[in-house]
Short mmCIF file of C-alpha atoms in Angstrom, two decimals:
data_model
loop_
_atom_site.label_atom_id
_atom_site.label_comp_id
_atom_site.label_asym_id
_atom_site.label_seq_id
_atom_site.Cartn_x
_atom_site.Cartn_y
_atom_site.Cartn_z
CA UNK A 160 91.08 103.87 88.73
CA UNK A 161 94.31 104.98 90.83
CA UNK A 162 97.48 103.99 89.70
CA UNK A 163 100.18 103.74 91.23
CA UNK A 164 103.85 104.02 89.99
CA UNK A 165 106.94 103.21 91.70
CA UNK A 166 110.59 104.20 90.86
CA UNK A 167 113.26 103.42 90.34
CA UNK A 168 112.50 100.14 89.16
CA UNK A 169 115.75 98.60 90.86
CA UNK A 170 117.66 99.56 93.62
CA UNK A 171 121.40 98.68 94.13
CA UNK A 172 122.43 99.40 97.64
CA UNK A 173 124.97 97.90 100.03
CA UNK A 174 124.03 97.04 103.63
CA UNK A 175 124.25 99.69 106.26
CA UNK A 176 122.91 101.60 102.86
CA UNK A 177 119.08 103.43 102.94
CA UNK A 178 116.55 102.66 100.92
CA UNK A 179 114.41 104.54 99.35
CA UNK A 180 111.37 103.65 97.21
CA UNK A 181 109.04 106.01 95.37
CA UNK A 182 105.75 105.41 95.36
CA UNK A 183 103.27 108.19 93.03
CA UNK A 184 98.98 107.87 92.50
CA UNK A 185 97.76 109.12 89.42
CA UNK A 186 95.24 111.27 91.54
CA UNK A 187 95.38 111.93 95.40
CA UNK A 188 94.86 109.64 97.78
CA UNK A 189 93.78 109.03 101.56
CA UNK A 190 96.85 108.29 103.81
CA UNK A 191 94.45 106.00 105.49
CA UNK A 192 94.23 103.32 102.04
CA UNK A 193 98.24 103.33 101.40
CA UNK A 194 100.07 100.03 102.30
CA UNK A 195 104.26 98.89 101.40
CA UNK A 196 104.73 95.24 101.34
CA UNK A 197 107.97 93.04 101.10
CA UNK A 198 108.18 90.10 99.18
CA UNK A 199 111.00 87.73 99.06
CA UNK A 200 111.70 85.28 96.46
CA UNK A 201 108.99 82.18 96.36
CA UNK A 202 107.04 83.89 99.72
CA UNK A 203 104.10 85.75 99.84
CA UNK A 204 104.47 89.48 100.32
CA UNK A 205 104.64 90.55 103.88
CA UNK A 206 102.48 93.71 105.44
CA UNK A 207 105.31 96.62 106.44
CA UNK A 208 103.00 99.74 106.57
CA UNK A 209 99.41 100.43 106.55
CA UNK A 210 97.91 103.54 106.19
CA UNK A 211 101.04 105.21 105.14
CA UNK A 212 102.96 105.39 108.04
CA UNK A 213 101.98 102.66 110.40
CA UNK A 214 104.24 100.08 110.80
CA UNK A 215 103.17 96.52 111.12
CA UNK A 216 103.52 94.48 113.75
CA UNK A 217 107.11 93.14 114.30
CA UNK A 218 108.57 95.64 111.75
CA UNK A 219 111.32 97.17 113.07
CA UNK A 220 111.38 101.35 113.73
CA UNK A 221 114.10 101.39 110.81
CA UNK A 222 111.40 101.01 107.98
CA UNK A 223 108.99 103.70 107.94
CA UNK A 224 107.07 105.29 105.61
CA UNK A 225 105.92 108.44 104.82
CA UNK A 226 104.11 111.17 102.29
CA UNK A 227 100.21 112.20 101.26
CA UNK A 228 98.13 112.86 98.27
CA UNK A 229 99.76 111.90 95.34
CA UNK A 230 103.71 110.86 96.78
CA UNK A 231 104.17 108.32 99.19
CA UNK A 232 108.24 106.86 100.30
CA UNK A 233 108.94 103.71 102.44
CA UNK A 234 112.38 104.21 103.67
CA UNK A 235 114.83 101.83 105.03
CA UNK A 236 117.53 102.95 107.18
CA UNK A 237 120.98 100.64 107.58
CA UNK A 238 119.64 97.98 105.29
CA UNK A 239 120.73 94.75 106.47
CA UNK A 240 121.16 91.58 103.94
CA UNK A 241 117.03 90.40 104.93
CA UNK A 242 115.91 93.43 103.36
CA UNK A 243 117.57 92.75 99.95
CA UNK A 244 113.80 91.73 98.39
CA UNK A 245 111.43 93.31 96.37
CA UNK A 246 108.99 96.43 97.72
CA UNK A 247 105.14 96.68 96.61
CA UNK A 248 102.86 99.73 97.54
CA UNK A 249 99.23 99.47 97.38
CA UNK A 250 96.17 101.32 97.29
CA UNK A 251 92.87 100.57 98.81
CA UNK A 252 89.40 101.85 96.98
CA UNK A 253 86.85 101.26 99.19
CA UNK A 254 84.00 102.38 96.41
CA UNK A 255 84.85 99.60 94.45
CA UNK A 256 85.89 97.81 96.73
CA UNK A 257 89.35 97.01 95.21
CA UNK A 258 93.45 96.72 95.90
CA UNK A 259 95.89 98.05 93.33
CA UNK A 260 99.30 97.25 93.99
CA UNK A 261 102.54 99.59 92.20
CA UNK A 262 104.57 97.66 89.90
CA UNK A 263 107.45 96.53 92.28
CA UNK A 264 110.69 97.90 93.27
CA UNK A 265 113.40 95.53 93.28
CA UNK A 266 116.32 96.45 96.43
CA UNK A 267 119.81 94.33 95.03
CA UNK A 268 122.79 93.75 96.58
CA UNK A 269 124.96 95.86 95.00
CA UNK B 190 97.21 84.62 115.30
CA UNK B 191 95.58 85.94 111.83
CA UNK B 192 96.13 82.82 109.78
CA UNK B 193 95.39 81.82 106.35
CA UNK B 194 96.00 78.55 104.33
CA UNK B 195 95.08 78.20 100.75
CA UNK B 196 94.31 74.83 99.11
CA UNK B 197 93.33 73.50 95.47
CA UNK B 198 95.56 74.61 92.95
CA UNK B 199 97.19 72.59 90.53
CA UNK B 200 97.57 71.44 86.82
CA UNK B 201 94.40 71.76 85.09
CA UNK B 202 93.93 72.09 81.26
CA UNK B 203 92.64 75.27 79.52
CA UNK B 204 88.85 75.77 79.40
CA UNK B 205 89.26 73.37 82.70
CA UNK B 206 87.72 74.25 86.04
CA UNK B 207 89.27 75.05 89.42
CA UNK B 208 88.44 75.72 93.18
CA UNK B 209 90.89 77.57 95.20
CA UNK B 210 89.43 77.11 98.69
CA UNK B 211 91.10 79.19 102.00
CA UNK B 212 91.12 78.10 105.47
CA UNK B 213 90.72 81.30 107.76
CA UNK B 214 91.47 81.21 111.57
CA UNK B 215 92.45 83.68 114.07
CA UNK B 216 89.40 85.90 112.96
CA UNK B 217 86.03 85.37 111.50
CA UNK B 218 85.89 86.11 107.59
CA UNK B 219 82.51 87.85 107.96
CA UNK B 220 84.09 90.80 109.88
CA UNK B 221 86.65 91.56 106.99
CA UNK B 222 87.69 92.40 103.68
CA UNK B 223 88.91 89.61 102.05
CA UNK B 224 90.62 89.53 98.31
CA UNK B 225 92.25 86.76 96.14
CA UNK B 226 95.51 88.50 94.76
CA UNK B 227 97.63 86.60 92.13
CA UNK B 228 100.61 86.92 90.91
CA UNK B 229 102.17 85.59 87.22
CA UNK B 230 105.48 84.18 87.33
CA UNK B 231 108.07 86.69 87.69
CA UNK B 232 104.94 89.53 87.36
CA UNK B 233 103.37 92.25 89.93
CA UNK B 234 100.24 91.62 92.21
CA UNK B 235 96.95 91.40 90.94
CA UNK B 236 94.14 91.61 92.92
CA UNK B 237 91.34 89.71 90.97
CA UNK B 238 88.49 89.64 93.47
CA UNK B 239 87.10 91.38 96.72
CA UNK B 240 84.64 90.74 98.64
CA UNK B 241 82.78 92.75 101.21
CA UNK B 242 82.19 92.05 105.17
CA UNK B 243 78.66 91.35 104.46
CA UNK B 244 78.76 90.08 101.24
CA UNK B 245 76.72 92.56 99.56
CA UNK B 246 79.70 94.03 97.46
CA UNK B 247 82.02 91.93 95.15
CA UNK B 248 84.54 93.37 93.13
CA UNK B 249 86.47 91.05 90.00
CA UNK B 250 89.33 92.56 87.84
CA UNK B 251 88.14 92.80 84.24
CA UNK B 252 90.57 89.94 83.35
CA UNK B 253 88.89 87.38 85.51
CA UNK B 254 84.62 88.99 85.17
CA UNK B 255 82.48 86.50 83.96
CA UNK B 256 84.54 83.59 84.64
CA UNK B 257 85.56 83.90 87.70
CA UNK B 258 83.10 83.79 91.30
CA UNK B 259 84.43 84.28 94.86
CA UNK B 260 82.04 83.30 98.26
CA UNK B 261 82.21 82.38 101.25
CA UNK B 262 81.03 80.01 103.84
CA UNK B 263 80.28 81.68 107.52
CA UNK B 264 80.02 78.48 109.02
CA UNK B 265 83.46 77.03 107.98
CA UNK B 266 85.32 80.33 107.93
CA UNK B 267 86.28 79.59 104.80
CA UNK B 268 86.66 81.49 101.31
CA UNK B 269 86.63 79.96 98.03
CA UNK B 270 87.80 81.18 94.29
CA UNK B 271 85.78 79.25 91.37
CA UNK B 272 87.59 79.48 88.33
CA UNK B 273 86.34 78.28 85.33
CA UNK B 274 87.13 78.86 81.61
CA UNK B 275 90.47 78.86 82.76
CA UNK B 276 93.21 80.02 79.85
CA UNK B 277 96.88 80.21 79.94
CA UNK B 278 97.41 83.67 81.21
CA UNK B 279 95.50 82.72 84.24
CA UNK B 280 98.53 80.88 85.59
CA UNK B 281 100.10 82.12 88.16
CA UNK B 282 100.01 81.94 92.46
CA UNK B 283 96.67 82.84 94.04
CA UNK B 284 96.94 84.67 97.01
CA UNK B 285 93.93 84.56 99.21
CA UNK B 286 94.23 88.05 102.13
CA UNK B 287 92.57 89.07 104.93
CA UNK B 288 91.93 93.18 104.93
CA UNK B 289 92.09 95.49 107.63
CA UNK B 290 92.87 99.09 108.72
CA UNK B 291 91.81 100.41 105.72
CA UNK B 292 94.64 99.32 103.53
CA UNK B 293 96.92 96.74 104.82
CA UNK B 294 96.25 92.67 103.72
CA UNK B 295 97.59 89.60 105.93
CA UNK B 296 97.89 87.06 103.59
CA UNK B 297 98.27 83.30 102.84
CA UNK B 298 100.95 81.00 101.62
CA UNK B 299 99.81 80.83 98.18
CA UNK B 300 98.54 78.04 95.93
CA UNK B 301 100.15 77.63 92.30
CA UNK B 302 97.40 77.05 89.59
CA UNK B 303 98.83 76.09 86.29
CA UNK B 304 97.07 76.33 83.00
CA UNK B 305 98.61 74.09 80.59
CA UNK B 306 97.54 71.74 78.10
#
């Protein structure tokens, strides 16, 4: 089973600040089955990028992400105060078939 | 627009019985991934079941096996979660998500299932 690990745990950034989350498999992984989510306090987590580097639809070109086999980073350029939230990645196993998400990433206000 | 709504949680007693059921529309369920992810209060995302496009492949987390089932009914384009032997630790908000692309979920509004006695 692939897991994932994020760092740092927390993030304290101003806005106009970049972000920028860590996101490492335990063994190497497709581009094609990596996903970053955001989720804000009491809503369900919201699709950024899919397969890596994709960005979702409506995203703006400020987020990206980026990286292969085992290290993957979403960025976030000139954070602006919606983007204070917390950051998932998450893997996608089609053997199994199954989803395995990173522990979370927490961007504060600093 | 890729839309889904979940219904059915609530309050329910442990050892008690639940049925998440989630209203898909936009796309037809049959020609996707779809997963039930939940989510403890103030924990990660756990994705507790998957189910194929045809059917033929389920996946459940070892924390739910056994106790858990997850289907699907073409004809409403609907998913359900049957929970039963429900404990404590199974409270939390139950995502129900749509896959695509490989890797990235669209995903419901959540329903909150609490286990409490």
């Amino acid at each position: 089973e692939v897991v994932l690990t994020q760092s740092p745990g927390t993030l304290s950034l101003s806005p106009g600040d970049r972000a920028t989350v860590s996101c490492r498999a335990s063994q190497s992984v497709s581009s094609t089955n990596l996903a970053w989510y955001q989720q804000k306090t009491g809503r369900a987590p919201r699709l950024l990028i899919y397969g890596a580097s994709t960005r979702a639809t409506g995203i703006p070109d400020r987020v990206s992400g980026s990286g292969s086999g085992t290290d993957f980073t979403l960025t976030i350029n000139r954070l602006e105060p919606e983007d204070f939230a917390v950051y998932y990645c998450q893997h996608y196993d089609s053997s199994v078939p199954r989803y395995t998400f990173g522990q979370g990433t927490k961007v504060e206000i600093k | 627009e890729v839309r889904l709504v979940e219904s059915g949680g609530g309050l329910v007693q442990p050892g008690g019985s639940l049925r998440l059921s989630c209203a898909a529309s936009g796309f037809i369920v049959n020609g996707h991934y779809t997963t039930w992810v939940r989510q403890a209060p103030g924990k990660g995302l756990e994705c507790i079941s998957v189910m194929s496009t045809n059917g033929a492949r389920v996946y459940y987390a070892e924390s739910v096996r056994g106790r858990f089932d997850i289907s699907r009914d073409d004809s409403k384009n609907m998913l359900y979660l049957q929970m039963n032997s429900l404990r404590v630790d199974d409270t939390a908000i139950y995502y129900c998500a749509r896959g695509f692309a490989d890797s990235g979920l669209n995903w419901g509004q959540g329903a909150l299932v609490v286990v409490s006695s």
